[in-house]
mmCIF file of C-alpha atoms in Angstrom:
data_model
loop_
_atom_site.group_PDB
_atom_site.id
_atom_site.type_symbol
_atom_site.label_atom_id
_atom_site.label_comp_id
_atom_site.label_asym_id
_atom_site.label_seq_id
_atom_site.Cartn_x
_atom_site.Cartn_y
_atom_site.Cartn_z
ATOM 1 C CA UNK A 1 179.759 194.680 -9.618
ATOM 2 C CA UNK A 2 177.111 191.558 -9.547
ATOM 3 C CA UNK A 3 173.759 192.490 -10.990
ATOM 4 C CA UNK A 4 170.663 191.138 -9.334
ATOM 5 C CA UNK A 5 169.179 188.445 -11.280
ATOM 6 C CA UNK A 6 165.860 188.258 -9.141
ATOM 7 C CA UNK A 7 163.041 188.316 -10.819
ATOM 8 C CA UNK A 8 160.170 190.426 -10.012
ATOM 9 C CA UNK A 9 156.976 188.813 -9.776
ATOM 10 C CA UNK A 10 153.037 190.583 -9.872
ATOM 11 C CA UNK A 11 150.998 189.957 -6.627
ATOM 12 C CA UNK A 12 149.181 187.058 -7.193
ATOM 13 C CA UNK A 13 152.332 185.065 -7.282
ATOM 14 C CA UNK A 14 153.246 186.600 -4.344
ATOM 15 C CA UNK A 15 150.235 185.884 -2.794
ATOM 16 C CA UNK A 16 150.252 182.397 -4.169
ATOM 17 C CA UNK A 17 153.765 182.128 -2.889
ATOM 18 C CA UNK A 18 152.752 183.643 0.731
ATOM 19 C CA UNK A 19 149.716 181.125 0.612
ATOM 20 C CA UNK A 20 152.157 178.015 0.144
ATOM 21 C CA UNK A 21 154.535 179.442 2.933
ATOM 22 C CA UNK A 22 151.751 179.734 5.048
ATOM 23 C CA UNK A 23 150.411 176.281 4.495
ATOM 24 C CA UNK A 24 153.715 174.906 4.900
ATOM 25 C CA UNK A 25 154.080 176.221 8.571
ATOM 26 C CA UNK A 26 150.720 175.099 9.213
ATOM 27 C CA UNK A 27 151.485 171.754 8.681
ATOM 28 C CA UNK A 28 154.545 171.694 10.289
ATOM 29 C CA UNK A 29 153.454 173.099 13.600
ATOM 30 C CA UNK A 30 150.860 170.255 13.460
ATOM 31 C CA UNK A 31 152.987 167.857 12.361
ATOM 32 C CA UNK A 32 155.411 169.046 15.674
ATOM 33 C CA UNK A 33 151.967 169.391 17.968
ATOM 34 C CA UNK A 34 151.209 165.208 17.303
ATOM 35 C CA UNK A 35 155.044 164.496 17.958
ATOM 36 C CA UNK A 36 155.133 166.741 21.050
ATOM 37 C CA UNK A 37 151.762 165.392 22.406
ATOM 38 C CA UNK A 38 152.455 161.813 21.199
ATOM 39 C CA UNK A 39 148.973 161.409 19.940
ATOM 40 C CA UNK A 40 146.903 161.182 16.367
ATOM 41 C CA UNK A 41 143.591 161.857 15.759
ATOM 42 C CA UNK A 42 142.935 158.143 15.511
ATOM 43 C CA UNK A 43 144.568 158.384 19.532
ATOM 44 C CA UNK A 44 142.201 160.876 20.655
ATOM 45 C CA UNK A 45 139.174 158.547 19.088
ATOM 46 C CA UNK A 46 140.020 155.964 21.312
ATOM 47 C CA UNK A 47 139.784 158.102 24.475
ATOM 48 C CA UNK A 48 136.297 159.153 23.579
ATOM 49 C CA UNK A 49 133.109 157.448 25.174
ATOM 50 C CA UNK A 50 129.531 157.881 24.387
ATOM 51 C CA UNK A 51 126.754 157.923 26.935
ATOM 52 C CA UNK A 52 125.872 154.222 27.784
ATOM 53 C CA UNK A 53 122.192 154.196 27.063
ATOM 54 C CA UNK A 54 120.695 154.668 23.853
ATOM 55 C CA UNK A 55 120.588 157.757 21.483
ATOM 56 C CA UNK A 56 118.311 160.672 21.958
ATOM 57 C CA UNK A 57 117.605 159.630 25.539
ATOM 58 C CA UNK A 58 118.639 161.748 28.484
ATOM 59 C CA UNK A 59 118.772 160.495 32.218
ATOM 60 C CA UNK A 60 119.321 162.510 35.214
ATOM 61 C CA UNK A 61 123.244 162.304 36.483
ATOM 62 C CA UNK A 62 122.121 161.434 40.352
ATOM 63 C CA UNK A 63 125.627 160.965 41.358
ATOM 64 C CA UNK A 64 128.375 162.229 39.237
ATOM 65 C CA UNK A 65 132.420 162.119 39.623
ATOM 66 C CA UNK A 66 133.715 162.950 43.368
ATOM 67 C CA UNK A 67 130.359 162.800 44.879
ATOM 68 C CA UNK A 68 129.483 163.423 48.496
ATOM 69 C CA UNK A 69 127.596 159.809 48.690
ATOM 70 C CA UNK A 70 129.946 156.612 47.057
ATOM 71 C CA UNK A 71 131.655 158.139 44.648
ATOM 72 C CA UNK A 72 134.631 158.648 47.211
ATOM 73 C CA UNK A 73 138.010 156.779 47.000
ATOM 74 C CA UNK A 74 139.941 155.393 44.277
ATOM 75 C CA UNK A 75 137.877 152.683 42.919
ATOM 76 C CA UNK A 76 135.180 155.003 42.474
ATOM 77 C CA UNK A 77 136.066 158.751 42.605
ATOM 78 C CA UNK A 78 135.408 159.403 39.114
ATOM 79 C CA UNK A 79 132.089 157.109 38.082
ATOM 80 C CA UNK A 80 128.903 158.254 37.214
ATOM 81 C CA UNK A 81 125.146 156.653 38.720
ATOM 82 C CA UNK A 82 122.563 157.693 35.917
ATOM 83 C CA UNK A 83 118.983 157.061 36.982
ATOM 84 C CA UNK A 84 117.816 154.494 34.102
ATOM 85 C CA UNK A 85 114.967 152.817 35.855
ATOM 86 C CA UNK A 86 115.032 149.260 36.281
ATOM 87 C CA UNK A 87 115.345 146.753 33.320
ATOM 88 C CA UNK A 88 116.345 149.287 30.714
ATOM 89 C CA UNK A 89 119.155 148.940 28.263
ATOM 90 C CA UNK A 90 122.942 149.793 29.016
ATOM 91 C CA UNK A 91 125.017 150.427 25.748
ATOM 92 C CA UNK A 92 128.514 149.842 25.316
ATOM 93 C CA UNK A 93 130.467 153.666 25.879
ATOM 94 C CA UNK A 94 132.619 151.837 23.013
ATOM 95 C CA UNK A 95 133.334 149.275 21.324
ATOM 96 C CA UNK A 96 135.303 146.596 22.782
ATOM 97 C CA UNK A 97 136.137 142.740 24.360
ATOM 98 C CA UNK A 98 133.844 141.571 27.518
ATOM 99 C CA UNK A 99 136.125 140.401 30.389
ATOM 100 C CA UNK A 100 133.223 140.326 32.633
ATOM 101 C CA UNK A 101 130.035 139.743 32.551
ATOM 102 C CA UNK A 102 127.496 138.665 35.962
ATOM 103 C CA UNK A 103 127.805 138.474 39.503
ATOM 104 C CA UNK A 104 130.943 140.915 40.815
ATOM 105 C CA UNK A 105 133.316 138.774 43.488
ATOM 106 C CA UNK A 106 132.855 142.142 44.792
ATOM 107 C CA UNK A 107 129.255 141.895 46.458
ATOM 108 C CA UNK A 108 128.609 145.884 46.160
ATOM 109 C CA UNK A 109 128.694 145.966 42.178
ATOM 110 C CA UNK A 110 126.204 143.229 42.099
ATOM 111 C CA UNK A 111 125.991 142.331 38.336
ATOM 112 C CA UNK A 112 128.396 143.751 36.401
ATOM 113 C CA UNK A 113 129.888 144.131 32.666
ATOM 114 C CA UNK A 114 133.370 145.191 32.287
ATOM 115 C CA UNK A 115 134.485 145.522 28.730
ATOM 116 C CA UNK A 116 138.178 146.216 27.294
ATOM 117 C CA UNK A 117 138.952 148.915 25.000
ATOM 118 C CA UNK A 118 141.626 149.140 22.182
ATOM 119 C CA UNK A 119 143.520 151.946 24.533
ATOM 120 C CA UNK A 120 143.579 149.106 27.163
ATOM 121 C CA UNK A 121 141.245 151.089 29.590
ATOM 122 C CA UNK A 122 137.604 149.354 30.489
ATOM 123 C CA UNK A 123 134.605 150.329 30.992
ATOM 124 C CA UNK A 124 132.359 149.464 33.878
ATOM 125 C CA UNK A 125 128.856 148.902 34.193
ATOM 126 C CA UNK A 126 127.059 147.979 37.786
ATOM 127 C CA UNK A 127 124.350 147.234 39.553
ATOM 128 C CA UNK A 128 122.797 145.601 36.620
ATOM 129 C CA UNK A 129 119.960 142.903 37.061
ATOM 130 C CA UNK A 130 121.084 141.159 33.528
ATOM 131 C CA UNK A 131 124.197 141.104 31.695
ATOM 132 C CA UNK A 132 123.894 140.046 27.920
ATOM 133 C CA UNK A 133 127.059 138.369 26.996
ATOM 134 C CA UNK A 134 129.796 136.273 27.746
ATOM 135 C CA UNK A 135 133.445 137.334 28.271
ATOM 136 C CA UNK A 136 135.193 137.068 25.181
ATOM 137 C CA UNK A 137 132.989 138.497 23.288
ATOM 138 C CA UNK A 138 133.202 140.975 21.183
ATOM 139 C CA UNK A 139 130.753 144.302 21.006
ATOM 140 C CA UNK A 140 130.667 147.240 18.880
ATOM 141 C CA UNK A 141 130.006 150.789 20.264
ATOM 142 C CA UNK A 142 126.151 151.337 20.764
ATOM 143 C CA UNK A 143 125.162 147.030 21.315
ATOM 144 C CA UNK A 144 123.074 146.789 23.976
ATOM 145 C CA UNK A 145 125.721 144.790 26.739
ATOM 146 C CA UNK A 146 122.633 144.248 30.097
ATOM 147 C CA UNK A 147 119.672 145.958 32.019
ATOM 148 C CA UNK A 148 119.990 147.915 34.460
ATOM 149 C CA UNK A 149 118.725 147.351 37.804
ATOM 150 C CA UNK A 150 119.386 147.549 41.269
ATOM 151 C CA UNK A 151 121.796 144.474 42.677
ATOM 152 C CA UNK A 152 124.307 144.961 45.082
ATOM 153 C CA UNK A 153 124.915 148.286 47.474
ATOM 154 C CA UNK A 154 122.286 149.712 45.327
ATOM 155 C CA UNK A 155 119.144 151.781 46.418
ATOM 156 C CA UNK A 156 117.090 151.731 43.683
ATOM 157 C CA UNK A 157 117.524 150.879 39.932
ATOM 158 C CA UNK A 158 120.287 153.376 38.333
ATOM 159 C CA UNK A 159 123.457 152.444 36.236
ATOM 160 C CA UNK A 160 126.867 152.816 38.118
ATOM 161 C CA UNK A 161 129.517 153.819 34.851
ATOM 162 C CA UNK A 162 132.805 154.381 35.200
ATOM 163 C CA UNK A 163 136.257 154.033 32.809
ATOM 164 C CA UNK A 164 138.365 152.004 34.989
ATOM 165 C CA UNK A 165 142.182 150.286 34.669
ATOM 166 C CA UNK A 166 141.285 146.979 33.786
ATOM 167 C CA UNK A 167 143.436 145.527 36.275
ATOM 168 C CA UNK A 168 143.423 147.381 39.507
ATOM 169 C CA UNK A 169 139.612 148.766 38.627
ATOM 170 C CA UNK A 170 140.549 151.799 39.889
ATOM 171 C CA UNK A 171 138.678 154.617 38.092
ATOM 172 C CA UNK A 172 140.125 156.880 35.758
ATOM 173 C CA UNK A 173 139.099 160.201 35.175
ATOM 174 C CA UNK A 174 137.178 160.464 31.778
ATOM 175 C CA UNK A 175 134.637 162.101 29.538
ATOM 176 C CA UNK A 176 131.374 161.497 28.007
ATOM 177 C CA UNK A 177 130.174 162.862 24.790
ATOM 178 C CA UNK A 178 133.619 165.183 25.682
ATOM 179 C CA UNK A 179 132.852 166.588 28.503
ATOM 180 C CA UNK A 180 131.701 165.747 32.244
ATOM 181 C CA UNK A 181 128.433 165.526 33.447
ATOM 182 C CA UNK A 182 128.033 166.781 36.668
ATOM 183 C CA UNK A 183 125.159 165.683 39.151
ATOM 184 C CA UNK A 184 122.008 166.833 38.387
ATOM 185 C CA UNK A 185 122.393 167.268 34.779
ATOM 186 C CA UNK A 186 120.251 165.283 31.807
ATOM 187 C CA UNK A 187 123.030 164.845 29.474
ATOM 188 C CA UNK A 188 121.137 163.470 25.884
ATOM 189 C CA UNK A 189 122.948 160.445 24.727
ATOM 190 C CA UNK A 190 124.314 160.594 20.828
ATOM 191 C CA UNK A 191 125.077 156.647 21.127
ATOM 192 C CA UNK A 192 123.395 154.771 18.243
ATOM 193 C CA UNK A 193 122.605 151.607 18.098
ATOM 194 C CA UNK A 194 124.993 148.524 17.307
#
């Protein structure tokens, strides 16, 4: 006959022991959830855009994703028009590499910033009446990239926004802030200065 050699512990090491098992499966699961989802924290950073005007501010959405007006078809299904008025400042979503920076060769965006992120999306920013810098360079989230106006198929001064793929330009559906705006909303920008 074997005798049990087990030895009988008090319950806090049992709760100790049921803590550690615990945290163990914890990280595990989270540990499977990044492999399964094939993304970090660090990932989900880089598919995160601020509002692109300045911090504290809030400006009417007059057009948001899949509107009724121009915000139909792929190039532009998913962008946003905010209503900055004319000559105001338009802040990088993110930080990022200009690839362009004036007059669009497509007449409707008028002048236009385009800037590359780390995830290799871009973000778009039309109908401006100045752009700031020259592609190539390099701006942090929050620098101040034009002003907005009202070149191009425009109506009056507003900023046309959108994430984009930086080769086709065909929008891609995205978030601000994490969530979407829709039209008619004041969404109040958290985007600091750069």
């Amino acid at each position: 006959m074997r005798r049990s050699t087990a030895v009988r512990r008090g319950p806090a090491a049992t709760t100790a022991a049921r803590r550690r098992l615990a945290a163990a499966a914890c990280a595990l699961a989270a540990a499977a959830g990044m492999v399964l989802s094939g993304a970090s924290p660090a990932a989900a950073a880089d598919y995160y855009y601020e509002l692109p005007y300045p911090a504290g501010e809030a400006y009417q959405v007059t057009q948001g994703p899949e509107g009724t007006y121009s915000h139909t078809g792929p190039y532009n299904e998913y962008a946003w028009d905010f209503g900055l008025p004319a000559n105001y400042e338009v802040s990088a979503a993110q930080g990022g590499t200009i690839i362009v920076s004036g007059w669009s060769p497509y007449w409707q965006n008028g002048i236009e910033v385009i800037i590359r992120h780390s995830n290799g999306q871009c973000t778009h920013y039309a109908h401006l009446n100045r752009a700031l810098y020259n592609p190539g360079t390099w701006v942090p989230q929050g620098r101040v990239v034009g002003w907005s106006g009202s070149t191009g198929a425009s109506t009056g001064p507003h900023l046309h926004f959108q994430v984009i793929d930086c080769n086709s330009r065909v929008g891609i559906p995205a978030t601000l802030q994490g969530w979407t705006p829709p039209t008619g909303s004041w969404p109040v920008s958290v985007n600091a200065y750069a």
